[in-house]
Coordinates of C-alpha atoms in Angstrom, one line a residue:
V17 CA 22.5 33.8 31.5
P18 CA 22.8 30.4 31.1
R19 CA 19.8 28.7 31.7
E20 CA 18.9 25.2 32.6
R21 CA 15.9 23.3 32.9
Q22 CA 15.0 20.6 35.2
G23 CA 12.1 18.3 35.4
A24 CA 10.3 19.6 38.2
K25 CA 7.0 21.8 37.2
M26 CA 4.5 22.6 39.2
N27 CA 0.7 22.9 38.0
I28 CA -1.5 25.7 38.5
Q29 CA -4.7 25.2 37.3
V30 CA -7.8 28.3 36.2
L31 CA -10.8 27.0 35.6
P32 CA -12.3 29.4 34.2
E33 CA -10.1 29.8 31.1
H34 CA -9.5 25.9 30.3
T35 CA -5.6 27.0 31.1
S36 CA -3.0 25.5 33.3
A37 CA 0.7 26.4 33.6
A38 CA 4.2 25.4 34.4
A39 CA 7.3 26.3 35.9
A40 CA 10.6 25.2 35.7
S41 CA 13.2 26.8 37.2
S42 CA 17.5 26.2 36.7
A43 CA 19.2 24.4 39.2
S44 CA 22.8 25.0 38.0
S45 CA 25.9 26.3 40.5
S46 CA 24.7 29.9 38.8
S47 CA 23.7 32.5 41.3
S48 CA 21.7 33.4 38.2
S49 CA 18.9 32.1 37.1
E50 CA 15.7 32.1 35.5
V51 CA 11.9 30.6 35.5
E52 CA 10.6 29.2 32.1
L53 CA 6.8 29.6 32.2
I54 CA 4.8 27.3 30.1
L55 CA 1.2 28.1 29.3
V56 CA -1.0 25.7 27.6
K57 CA -4.3 27.0 26.4
E58 CA -7.5 24.6 25.8
Q59 CA -9.6 25.2 23.2
N60 CA -12.3 22.9 21.0
G61 CA -10.3 19.4 22.3
V62 CA -6.5 21.6 20.8
Q63 CA -3.8 22.0 22.6
Y64 CA -2.1 25.3 22.2
T65 CA 1.4 26.4 24.3
N66 CA 3.5 29.2 24.4
T67 CA 6.5 30.1 26.6
S68 CA 8.4 32.8 28.0
V69 CA 11.6 33.6 30.3
V70 CA 11.5 35.3 33.0
A71 CA 14.0 36.7 34.8
S72 CA 13.9 35.6 38.4
P73 CA 14.6 38.6 41.0
S74 CA 18.7 37.6 41.4
S75 CA 18.8 38.1 37.5
R76 CA 16.2 40.9 37.0
G77 CA 17.5 43.0 33.5
C78 CA 19.3 39.7 32.0
T79 CA 17.1 37.9 29.3
S80 CA 18.2 34.1 27.4
G81 CA 17.0 33.5 23.8
S82 CA 15.1 31.1 23.1
G83 CA 15.4 26.6 23.6
S84 CA 13.1 24.4 22.8
G85 CA 10.5 26.4 21.9
S86 CA 10.3 29.3 24.3
G87 CA 10.3 32.4 22.8
S88 CA 9.9 36.1 24.7
A89 CA 5.7 36.6 25.9
E90 CA 4.8 38.5 23.1
D91 CA 5.3 35.2 20.4
E92 CA 1.9 33.9 19.3
V93 CA 0.5 30.5 20.9
R94 CA 1.4 27.4 19.1
E95 CA -1.0 25.1 19.1
T96 CA -0.8 20.9 19.4
W97 CA -2.5 17.9 17.9
G98 CA -5.5 17.4 19.8
K99 CA -4.6 13.9 20.5
K100 CA -1.3 12.3 20.6
I101 CA -3.2 9.3 18.0
D102 CA -3.7 12.6 15.7
F103 CA 0.6 12.5 15.1
L104 CA 1.1 9.1 14.9
L105 CA -1.5 9.1 12.1
S106 CA -0.2 11.8 10.2
V107 CA 3.2 11.1 10.0
I108 CA 2.1 7.4 9.1
G109 CA 0.1 8.8 6.6
F110 CA 3.1 10.8 5.5
A111 CA 5.3 7.7 5.4
V112 CA 3.0 5.1 3.8
D113 CA 2.4 6.8 0.6
L114 CA 2.3 5.0 -3.3
A115 CA 6.0 4.3 -2.9
N116 CA 4.9 1.1 -0.5
V117 CA 2.4 -0.3 -2.8
W118 CA 4.3 0.3 -6.8
R119 CA 7.8 0.2 -6.0
F120 CA 9.0 -1.8 -2.8
P121 CA 7.4 -5.2 -3.6
Y122 CA 8.8 -5.3 -6.9
L123 CA 12.1 -3.8 -6.2
C124 CA 12.0 -7.0 -3.7
Y125 CA 11.3 -9.4 -5.9
K126 CA 13.6 -7.9 -8.3
N127 CA 16.5 -8.1 -5.6
G128 CA 16.6 -11.8 -4.5
G129 CA 13.0 -11.6 -2.6
G130 CA 13.2 -12.5 0.6
A131 CA 17.0 -11.5 0.6
F132 CA 16.5 -7.8 -0.6
L133 CA 15.0 -7.9 3.3
I134 CA 18.7 -8.0 4.3
P135 CA 20.1 -4.5 3.2
Y136 CA 16.8 -3.1 3.5
V137 CA 16.2 -4.0 7.3
L138 CA 20.6 -2.7 8.0
F139 CA 19.6 0.6 6.9
L140 CA 16.1 0.5 8.7
F141 CA 18.7 0.2 11.7
I142 CA 21.5 2.1 11.1
A143 CA 20.3 5.5 8.8
G144 CA 16.9 5.5 9.0
M145 CA 15.4 5.0 12.1
P146 CA 18.0 7.0 13.3
L147 CA 17.1 10.1 11.2
F148 CA 13.6 9.2 11.1
Y149 CA 14.4 9.7 14.7
M150 CA 16.4 13.1 14.5
E151 CA 13.8 15.0 13.0
L152 CA 11.1 14.3 15.5
A153 CA 13.6 15.6 18.5
L154 CA 14.6 18.3 16.6
G155 CA 10.7 19.5 15.7
Q156 CA 8.9 18.7 19.0
Y157 CA 12.0 20.2 21.1
N158 CA 12.6 23.9 19.4
K159 CA 9.1 23.8 18.6
E160 CA 9.9 25.5 14.9
G161 CA 9.4 24.0 11.0
A162 CA 12.4 22.8 9.0
A163 CA 14.0 26.5 8.7
T164 CA 14.0 28.2 12.4
V165 CA 14.2 25.4 13.3
W166 CA 18.3 25.7 12.7
K167 CA 17.8 28.5 15.5
I168 CA 20.3 25.8 16.9
C169 CA 23.1 26.6 14.2
P170 CA 22.1 29.5 12.5
I171 CA 24.8 28.5 9.4
F172 CA 22.3 25.9 8.6
K173 CA 19.2 27.7 8.5
G174 CA 19.7 27.5 4.1
V175 CA 19.2 23.7 3.9
G176 CA 15.6 24.3 6.0
Y177 CA 15.0 26.1 2.8
T178 CA 16.1 23.4 0.8
V179 CA 13.5 20.9 1.7
I180 CA 10.5 23.4 1.4
I181 CA 11.5 24.5 -1.7
I182 CA 11.8 20.4 -2.6
A183 CA 9.0 19.8 -0.7
L184 CA 7.0 22.2 -2.7
Y185 CA 8.5 20.7 -6.0
V186 CA 6.8 17.4 -4.8
G187 CA 3.9 18.9 -4.9
F188 CA 3.7 20.2 -8.2
Y189 CA 3.6 16.5 -9.8
Y190 CA 2.3 14.1 -6.6
N191 CA -1.2 16.3 -7.3
V192 CA -1.1 14.9 -10.3
I193 CA -0.8 11.4 -9.4
I194 CA -3.7 11.7 -7.0
A195 CA -6.0 13.1 -9.7
W196 CA -4.8 10.3 -12.1
S197 CA -6.7 7.8 -9.6
L198 CA -9.6 10.5 -8.4
Y199 CA -10.2 9.8 -12.8
Y200 CA -10.0 6.3 -12.4
L201 CA -12.0 6.2 -9.6
F202 CA -14.6 8.1 -11.5
S203 CA -14.2 5.8 -14.2
S204 CA -14.9 2.7 -12.3
L205 CA -18.3 3.8 -11.5
T206 CA -20.0 1.8 -14.5
S207 CA -21.2 -1.4 -14.7
E208 CA -18.5 -2.4 -17.7
L209 CA -14.4 -1.1 -16.4
P210 CA -13.8 1.1 -19.3
W211 CA -10.5 -0.7 -19.7
H212 CA -12.0 -4.0 -20.1
K213 CA -12.2 -3.8 -24.2
C214 CA -11.0 -2.4 -26.9
N215 CA -14.4 -1.4 -27.9
N216 CA -13.8 2.3 -26.9
P217 CA -12.9 5.9 -28.8
W218 CA -9.5 6.1 -27.8
N219 CA -8.6 2.4 -28.3
S220 CA -6.4 1.9 -31.9
P221 CA -7.0 -0.3 -34.3
N222 CA -3.9 -2.3 -32.0
C223 CA -5.9 -3.0 -29.0
T224 CA -5.7 -6.7 -28.5
E225 CA -8.3 -7.7 -25.7
P226 CA -6.3 -9.6 -22.6
Q227 CA -8.0 -13.2 -23.6
H228 CA -5.8 -13.0 -27.0
I229 CA -2.7 -12.7 -25.7
N230 CA -0.5 -15.1 -24.1
G231 CA 3.2 -16.1 -24.2
T232 CA 3.1 -17.7 -27.4
F233 CA 1.3 -14.1 -28.9
L234 CA 4.5 -11.9 -27.5
G235 CA 6.8 -13.8 -28.7
N236 CA 10.4 -12.6 -27.7
R237 CA 9.0 -9.3 -28.6
T238 CA 8.6 -8.3 -25.0
S239 CA 7.0 -8.9 -21.7
Y240 CA 3.0 -8.6 -21.7
A241 CA 3.8 -5.6 -18.8
K242 CA 5.6 -3.9 -21.2
Y243 CA 3.1 -4.6 -24.2
K244 CA 1.1 -1.4 -25.2
N245 CA -2.0 -2.4 -27.2
T246 CA -3.8 -4.2 -24.2
P247 CA -7.4 -2.2 -23.3
A248 CA -5.5 -1.3 -19.6
A249 CA -2.6 0.2 -21.1
E250 CA -4.5 2.2 -23.7
F251 CA -6.9 3.3 -21.0
Y252 CA -3.8 4.9 -19.9
E253 CA -2.1 6.1 -22.6
R254 CA -4.5 7.3 -24.7
E255 CA -7.2 8.3 -22.7
V256 CA -5.8 9.1 -19.0
L257 CA -2.7 10.9 -20.6
H258 CA -3.6 11.1 -24.5
I259 CA 0.8 10.8 -25.0
H260 CA 0.3 9.4 -28.7
E261 CA -0.9 13.5 -29.5
S262 CA 2.5 14.6 -28.0
K263 CA 5.9 13.8 -29.6
G264 CA 8.1 14.7 -26.4
I265 CA 8.8 17.0 -23.6
N266 CA 9.0 20.4 -27.0
D267 CA 5.2 19.5 -27.8
L268 CA 3.2 19.5 -24.3
G269 CA 0.0 20.8 -25.8
L270 CA -2.5 22.2 -23.9
P271 CA -4.3 21.1 -20.2
R272 CA -6.7 17.8 -20.9
W273 CA -10.1 20.0 -18.8
E274 CA -11.1 15.8 -17.6
L275 CA -7.4 15.9 -15.9
A276 CA -7.6 19.7 -14.5
L277 CA -11.3 19.0 -12.7
C278 CA -9.8 16.4 -11.1
L279 CA -6.7 18.2 -10.0
I280 CA -9.1 21.1 -9.2
L281 CA -10.8 18.9 -6.7
V282 CA -7.6 17.7 -4.9
V283 CA -6.6 21.0 -4.1
F284 CA -9.5 21.5 -2.2
I285 CA -9.5 18.7 -0.5
L286 CA -6.0 19.7 0.3
F287 CA -7.3 23.3 1.3
F288 CA -9.7 22.9 3.6
S289 CA -7.4 19.9 5.4
L290 CA -5.1 22.2 5.9
W291 CA -5.8 25.4 6.0
K292 CA -6.7 25.2 10.4
G293 CA -3.6 23.2 11.1
V294 CA -3.2 20.6 12.5
K295 CA -6.9 20.9 13.8
S296 CA -8.3 19.8 10.8
S297 CA -5.6 17.8 9.5
G298 CA -5.4 15.5 12.5
K299 CA -8.7 14.4 11.7
V300 CA -9.0 13.9 7.7
V301 CA -6.0 11.2 8.8
Y302 CA -8.6 9.1 10.6
V303 CA -9.8 8.2 7.3
T304 CA -7.0 8.9 4.8
A305 CA -4.2 7.0 7.0
T306 CA -6.7 4.2 8.0
M307 CA -8.1 3.5 4.2
P308 CA -5.4 2.0 2.8
Y309 CA -5.1 -0.9 5.7
I310 CA -8.6 -2.1 5.2
V311 CA -8.4 -1.8 1.3
L312 CA -5.3 -3.6 1.3
F313 CA -6.7 -6.3 3.3
V314 CA -9.7 -6.7 1.4
L315 CA -7.1 -6.9 -2.1
L316 CA -5.6 -9.8 0.0
I317 CA -8.6 -12.1 0.7
R318 CA -9.5 -11.9 -2.6
G319 CA -6.3 -12.1 -4.7
I320 CA -5.3 -15.1 -2.7
T321 CA -8.0 -17.0 -4.1
L322 CA -7.1 -16.6 -7.2
P323 CA -5.8 -19.1 -9.4
G324 CA -2.1 -18.7 -10.0
A325 CA -2.2 -16.2 -6.5
M326 CA 0.7 -18.4 -4.4
N327 CA 3.0 -18.9 -7.6
G328 CA 3.2 -15.1 -7.1
I329 CA 3.5 -14.9 -3.6
R330 CA 6.5 -17.7 -4.1
A331 CA 8.2 -15.7 -6.8
Y332 CA 7.4 -13.1 -3.9
L333 CA 9.1 -14.3 -1.6
H334 CA 12.2 -17.0 -3.0
I335 CA 15.5 -16.0 -1.9
D336 CA 18.5 -15.4 -4.2
L337 CA 21.6 -14.4 -1.6
K338 CA 23.9 -14.6 -4.7
K339 CA 21.8 -11.2 -5.8
L340 CA 23.7 -9.6 -2.2
N341 CA 27.1 -9.7 -4.4
D342 CA 25.6 -7.1 -6.8
P343 CA 26.4 -3.4 -5.3
Q344 CA 23.0 -1.9 -7.2
V345 CA 20.8 -4.1 -4.6
W346 CA 22.3 -2.5 -1.6
I347 CA 21.7 1.2 -3.5
D348 CA 17.8 0.0 -4.2
A349 CA 18.2 -0.8 -0.2
A350 CA 19.6 2.1 0.3
T351 CA 17.4 4.8 -1.4
Q352 CA 14.1 2.9 -0.6
I353 CA 14.4 3.0 2.7
F354 CA 15.4 6.6 3.1
F355 CA 12.4 7.4 0.8
S356 CA 10.1 4.9 2.0
L357 CA 10.4 6.9 5.7
G358 CA 10.1 9.9 4.4
A359 CA 13.1 12.1 6.0
G360 CA 14.7 15.0 5.0
F361 CA 11.3 16.9 3.4
G362 CA 10.8 19.1 6.3
V363 CA 7.1 16.9 7.0
L364 CA 8.6 15.2 10.3
I365 CA 10.4 18.2 11.8
A366 CA 6.8 19.9 11.3
F367 CA 4.4 17.7 12.4
A368 CA 6.2 17.3 15.9
S369 CA 7.0 20.7 17.0
Y370 CA 3.1 20.7 17.6
N371 CA 4.0 18.1 20.2
K372 CA 3.7 18.1 23.5
F373 CA 7.2 19.4 24.5
D374 CA 7.1 15.9 27.0
N375 CA 6.0 13.4 24.0
N376 CA 7.9 10.3 24.0
C377 CA 9.0 10.5 20.1
Y378 CA 11.5 7.7 20.6
R379 CA 9.0 5.8 21.3
D380 CA 6.9 7.2 18.3
A381 CA 9.6 7.2 15.6
I382 CA 10.1 3.3 16.9
L383 CA 6.9 2.7 16.7
T384 CA 5.9 4.7 13.4
S385 CA 8.9 3.7 10.6
T386 CA 8.1 0.1 12.0
I387 CA 4.6 0.4 10.9
N388 CA 6.2 2.1 7.3
C389 CA 8.4 -1.3 6.5
I390 CA 5.9 -3.5 7.7
T391 CA 3.0 -2.0 5.5
S392 CA 5.5 -2.0 2.3
F393 CA 6.1 -5.9 3.0
F394 CA 2.2 -6.5 3.7
S395 CA 1.4 -4.8 0.4
G396 CA 3.6 -6.9 -1.6
F397 CA 1.4 -9.7 -0.7
A398 CA -1.6 -8.0 -2.2
I399 CA 0.4 -6.9 -5.4
F400 CA 2.1 -10.3 -6.5
S401 CA -1.2 -12.7 -5.6
V402 CA -1.9 -10.5 -8.3
L403 CA 0.5 -10.4 -10.2
G404 CA 0.2 -14.5 -10.1
Y405 CA -2.8 -14.4 -11.0
M406 CA -2.0 -12.6 -14.4
A407 CA 1.1 -14.9 -14.9
H408 CA -1.9 -17.6 -15.0
Q409 CA -4.1 -16.3 -17.1
H410 CA -1.5 -15.3 -20.1
Q411 CA 0.5 -18.8 -19.6
V412 CA 3.5 -16.1 -19.0
N413 CA 6.2 -16.3 -16.2
I414 CA 6.2 -13.7 -13.2
K415 CA 8.4 -11.7 -14.6
D416 CA 6.9 -10.6 -17.4
V417 CA 4.0 -8.9 -15.6
A418 CA 5.6 -7.5 -12.8
T419 CA 6.5 -3.7 -13.0
E420 CA 6.6 -1.1 -10.5
G421 CA 5.4 2.5 -10.8
A422 CA 2.0 4.1 -12.3
G423 CA 2.5 1.0 -15.5
L424 CA 1.8 -1.4 -11.8
V425 CA -1.3 0.8 -10.4
F426 CA -3.0 1.7 -13.6
I427 CA -2.3 -0.3 -15.9
I428 CA -1.5 -4.3 -15.1
Y429 CA -3.6 -4.2 -11.4
P430 CA -6.8 -2.7 -12.5
E431 CA -6.6 -5.0 -16.1
A432 CA -6.6 -8.1 -13.1
I433 CA -9.4 -6.6 -11.2
S434 CA -11.7 -6.1 -14.5
T435 CA -11.6 -10.0 -15.5
L436 CA -12.5 -10.2 -11.4
P437 CA -16.7 -11.3 -10.8
G438 CA -17.2 -7.6 -8.9
S439 CA -15.2 -6.0 -11.4
T440 CA -16.6 -2.6 -10.4
F441 CA -16.5 -2.8 -6.0
F442 CA -12.6 -3.8 -6.3
A443 CA -11.5 -1.2 -9.2
I444 CA -13.4 1.5 -6.6
V445 CA -11.9 0.5 -3.2
F446 CA -8.0 -0.1 -5.2
F447 CA -8.7 3.2 -5.8
I448 CA -9.6 4.5 -3.0
M449 CA -6.6 3.2 -1.5
L450 CA -4.1 5.1 -3.9
L451 CA -6.4 8.6 -3.7
T452 CA -6.6 8.6 0.1
L453 CA -2.2 6.7 0.2
G454 CA -1.3 9.5 -1.8
I455 CA -3.7 12.8 0.0
D456 CA -2.0 12.3 2.8
S457 CA 1.3 12.1 1.9
S458 CA 0.8 15.6 -0.2
M459 CA -0.9 16.9 3.1
G460 CA 2.5 16.0 5.0
G461 CA 4.6 18.1 2.8
M462 CA 2.3 21.0 2.2
E463 CA 2.4 21.0 5.9
A464 CA 5.9 21.4 6.0
V465 CA 6.0 24.3 3.3
I466 CA 3.6 26.2 5.2
T467 CA 4.8 25.4 8.9
G468 CA 8.2 25.8 7.7
L469 CA 7.3 29.6 6.2
S470 CA 4.9 30.8 8.5
D471 CA 7.2 30.1 11.5
D472 CA 9.9 32.4 9.6
F473 CA 7.9 34.9 8.2
K474 CA 4.8 35.6 11.2
F475 CA 2.6 37.4 8.3
L476 CA 1.7 33.9 7.1
K477 CA 1.1 32.7 10.0
R478 CA -1.1 35.4 11.1
H479 CA -3.0 34.4 7.6
R480 CA -2.6 31.4 7.0
K481 CA -5.6 30.3 5.3
L482 CA -5.2 32.9 2.6
F483 CA -1.1 31.6 2.7
T484 CA -3.0 28.1 2.6
F485 CA -4.7 28.8 -0.7
T486 CA -1.8 30.1 -2.0
V487 CA 1.0 27.3 -1.8
V488 CA -2.4 24.5 -3.2
F489 CA -2.8 27.3 -5.7
G490 CA 0.3 27.4 -6.4
T491 CA 0.9 23.6 -6.9
F492 CA -2.3 23.8 -9.1
L493 CA -1.0 26.3 -11.8
I494 CA 2.7 24.6 -12.1
A495 CA 0.7 20.8 -12.3
L496 CA -1.6 22.6 -15.4
L497 CA 1.9 21.5 -17.4
C498 CA 1.4 17.6 -16.1
I499 CA -2.2 17.3 -17.8
T500 CA -1.3 18.3 -21.3
N501 CA -0.7 15.8 -23.8
G502 CA 3.1 15.7 -22.9
G503 CA 2.5 16.0 -19.5
I504 CA 3.9 12.6 -18.6
F505 CA 7.4 13.9 -19.4
V506 CA 6.9 17.0 -17.3
L507 CA 5.9 14.8 -14.4
T508 CA 9.2 12.0 -15.2
L509 CA 11.5 15.5 -15.3
L510 CA 10.4 16.7 -12.0
D511 CA 10.6 13.0 -10.4
A512 CA 14.2 12.5 -11.3
Y513 CA 15.3 15.4 -10.4
A514 CA 13.0 18.1 -8.4
A515 CA 13.3 14.9 -5.2
G516 CA 16.1 13.1 -6.3
T517 CA 20.0 13.6 -5.7
S518 CA 18.7 17.1 -3.5
I519 CA 16.5 15.7 -0.9
L520 CA 19.7 13.1 -0.1
F521 CA 22.2 16.5 -0.2
G522 CA 19.4 18.2 2.0
V523 CA 19.5 15.5 4.6
L524 CA 23.3 15.0 4.7
I525 CA 23.7 18.6 5.4
E526 CA 21.0 18.3 7.6
A527 CA 22.3 15.4 9.8
I528 CA 25.8 17.0 9.6
G529 CA 25.0 20.1 11.0
V530 CA 22.9 18.7 14.3
S531 CA 25.3 16.0 14.7
W532 CA 28.7 17.7 14.2
F533 CA 28.1 21.8 14.4
Y534 CA 25.3 21.4 17.4
G535 CA 26.9 18.1 18.5
V536 CA 25.4 15.0 19.4
D537 CA 25.9 15.7 23.0
R538 CA 23.9 18.6 23.2
F539 CA 21.0 16.8 21.6
S540 CA 21.3 14.1 23.4
E541 CA 20.8 16.3 26.6
D542 CA 17.8 18.2 24.8
I543 CA 15.8 14.9 24.7
E544 CA 16.8 13.9 28.1
R545 CA 15.1 18.0 28.8
M546 CA 12.3 16.1 27.3
M547 CA 11.8 12.4 28.2
G548 CA 14.4 12.4 30.9
F549 CA 16.7 9.8 29.0
K550 CA 19.4 10.5 27.2
P551 CA 19.3 8.2 23.9
G552 CA 21.9 5.3 24.5
I553 CA 25.4 5.0 22.7
Y554 CA 24.1 3.4 19.3
W555 CA 21.8 6.0 18.3
R556 CA 24.6 8.6 19.4
L557 CA 26.6 6.4 16.8
C558 CA 25.0 6.0 14.4
W559 CA 23.9 10.2 14.0
K560 CA 28.1 11.1 14.5
F561 CA 28.8 8.5 12.1
V562 CA 27.2 5.8 10.7
S563 CA 23.8 8.4 9.1
P564 CA 26.3 10.6 7.2
A565 CA 28.9 8.0 6.0
F566 CA 25.4 6.2 4.8
L567 CA 24.1 9.2 3.5
L568 CA 26.9 10.6 2.0
V569 CA 27.4 7.2 0.1
V570 CA 23.9 6.7 -1.6
V571 CA 24.6 10.7 -2.4
I572 CA 27.5 9.8 -4.5
A573 CA 25.9 6.6 -5.8
S574 CA 22.9 8.6 -6.8
I575 CA 25.2 10.8 -9.1
V576 CA 27.2 8.3 -10.7
T577 CA 24.1 6.3 -11.8
S578 CA 22.2 8.6 -13.1
G579 CA 22.4 8.6 -16.9
D580 CA 20.4 10.3 -19.7
L581 CA 16.2 10.5 -18.6
R582 CA 13.6 8.4 -20.4
Y583 CA 10.9 7.2 -20.5
D584 CA 9.9 4.0 -22.1
N585 CA 11.9 4.2 -25.4
Y586 CA 11.4 8.1 -25.1
I587 CA 15.0 9.9 -24.4
F588 CA 14.7 12.8 -23.3
P589 CA 16.7 15.9 -24.7
R590 CA 19.6 16.2 -23.4
W591 CA 18.4 19.8 -22.5
S592 CA 15.8 19.0 -20.5
N593 CA 19.0 17.3 -18.6
M594 CA 20.2 20.9 -17.9
V595 CA 16.6 22.4 -16.9
G596 CA 16.3 19.1 -14.6
W597 CA 19.9 19.6 -12.5
S598 CA 18.9 23.4 -13.2
I599 CA 15.9 22.4 -10.8
A600 CA 17.9 19.9 -8.5
L601 CA 20.4 22.8 -7.7
S602 CA 17.9 25.5 -7.7
S603 CA 17.0 23.8 -4.4
M604 CA 20.4 22.4 -2.9
L605 CA 21.9 26.0 -3.7
F606 CA 20.1 28.1 -0.6
V607 CA 23.1 25.9 1.7
P608 CA 25.5 28.0 1.0
I609 CA 24.4 30.8 -0.3
Y610 CA 22.5 31.2 2.8
A611 CA 25.8 30.3 5.0
I612 CA 27.7 32.8 2.6
Y613 CA 25.1 35.5 3.5
K614 CA 25.2 34.4 7.3
L615 CA 28.6 35.0 7.8
L616 CA 28.3 38.8 5.7
I617 CA 25.7 40.1 7.5
I618 CA 27.3 39.5 11.2
P619 CA 29.6 42.4 12.5
G620 CA 33.3 41.1 14.1
T621 CA 36.6 39.9 12.8
F622 CA 36.3 36.3 10.9
K623 CA 36.8 34.1 13.9
E624 CA 33.9 35.7 15.6
R625 CA 31.6 35.2 12.3
I626 CA 31.8 31.5 13.0
A627 CA 31.3 31.8 16.4
Y628 CA 28.0 33.3 16.1
A629 CA 27.2 31.4 13.0
I630 CA 27.3 27.9 14.4
T631 CA 26.4 28.8 18.2
P632 CA 23.1 28.5 19.0
E633 CA 20.9 32.1 19.5
H634 CA 20.4 31.3 23.5
E635 CA 24.1 31.1 23.9
H636 CA 25.2 34.0 21.8
H637 CA 26.0 35.9 24.7
L638 CA 28.9 33.1 25.5
V639 CA 30.4 33.4 22.6
T640 CA 30.5 37.4 23.4
E641 CA 32.2 36.4 26.7
G642 CA 34.6 34.2 24.0
N643 CA 33.5 30.7 25.6
V644 CA 32.2 29.2 22.2
R645 CA 31.5 25.7 22.7
Q646 CA 31.5 24.5 19.2
F647 CA 35.2 25.2 19.2
K648 CA 35.9 22.7 22.0
V649 CA 37.1 18.8 20.9
R650 CA 33.9 16.7 22.6
Q651 CA 33.2 12.7 22.0
C652 CA 29.9 11.7 21.4

């Protein structure tokens, strides 16, 4: 029996049990109708919702599958965020990560300064924000994780497993970067920072203290950012990584116990943040999501008072419109906006699945994605004010000290801090910022895995604490490979292949599945049921045409521009690139393998199998009647 839900609700308060019920009934022209009962129970400030479909007297005996988070009466209740701010901070904390600090400012500087904002903002509006909105609405309406949300189009369930596996892969190496930050934080608890001078056991005979390095000393050999014999560079590569004791990826050695202890601490922080679901993680983000903004503001205020700071900021903001003629600038802007917002990892779907049904996810998508991009731009001032100071100190150009990634946050910036009065304080707050930026992003990735699999396998949900421990401890075991003497090579390999082309492919298939198979019109109706209004033509056009085209171009560009993997001057052997592509394919292959599996297990003719595979589960009775909505041509 077809079921439609209207906005009219009747509230019943049951005070002793702190519960309320709302009933919404259909008012369609059909003679049969159903009533959906929504139970909301509150415990310790956290709401749990459960829905069931009950046949009205006129349709007793008829049943309908689940719609927006509805299920059988036997389904376990699903908790929701205790407060709206818990959800917003969790999404912001996940989206605002290390890349906002160590990648965007350098990309902006390298690709024409202010001119880079043109393609960046363009891609934000035509692809980044629509995809962000789509995932929030998808999770909130269906109340499911990244895999089971595909009850809307069963043949695409494999893409859910793809993004879950990718989120798990990222945890293998992302937690190691957090462990580095923790190691730096502990190392900062001294009166003199250990990377300030060369008189340390790990320093090489070639170590040169910064005050002796200038443009004349460097000559044309290398830029300051690439010079490997400063105290800060040697602390990172010889004390933290021990890379000098490895010949390459085929010479890893044993895990280093100091980093192993830091990694264990990171794992315990993640476990105790996640073990109770959003009831616990929603409180942790009050610290982890807000702390980076406080620290960035402190570092900016200190940075702009340094000599040469304005030169750095001017270099950051300079406008070179000629750069827009370079296709690489557009590719950089496209990939940065995509990875910065974090669509495709299953995290946004998982977080939104714990929202109340009528939450305004449209406003949330606009707000959180805008905050994320503004944070990226704002962090550039804190970074380049210090880079300007570094260039002034060593009498070199900004381009000689500007860099990205680990070289920026673990070498250049710490070295600059070490030369300031009160260096210990600024080092502590800086590495606390890196730690919190990493923790809440890692929490998001782990939650995507936990929610995605526990929604699919109910016994995991019943043992969430044990399952959470298994996931985080499993990432710890694999991460041990990344804290060996040659661990940086493993980390570089995973970073390049585990969540590169594969995540772009996953989101492309996700966008096609929602927009072209489930249908933009049906998706818009779902949103209208939640919030009372349909998305405008702009959003529908982006979902159906612009965003898939954007993702297709980025996937192709990602494959074309991929070359031999390298770390500084070390070129990875050919076999390691093959291993990398095998890792990428191991997640992507879930899409075709599950689609084939689904078609094989469904009975009937080939056309009937296709019909069942692309029709939402709660409409399978329509397929039996020969009424397949997806076989009809409809406009967005």
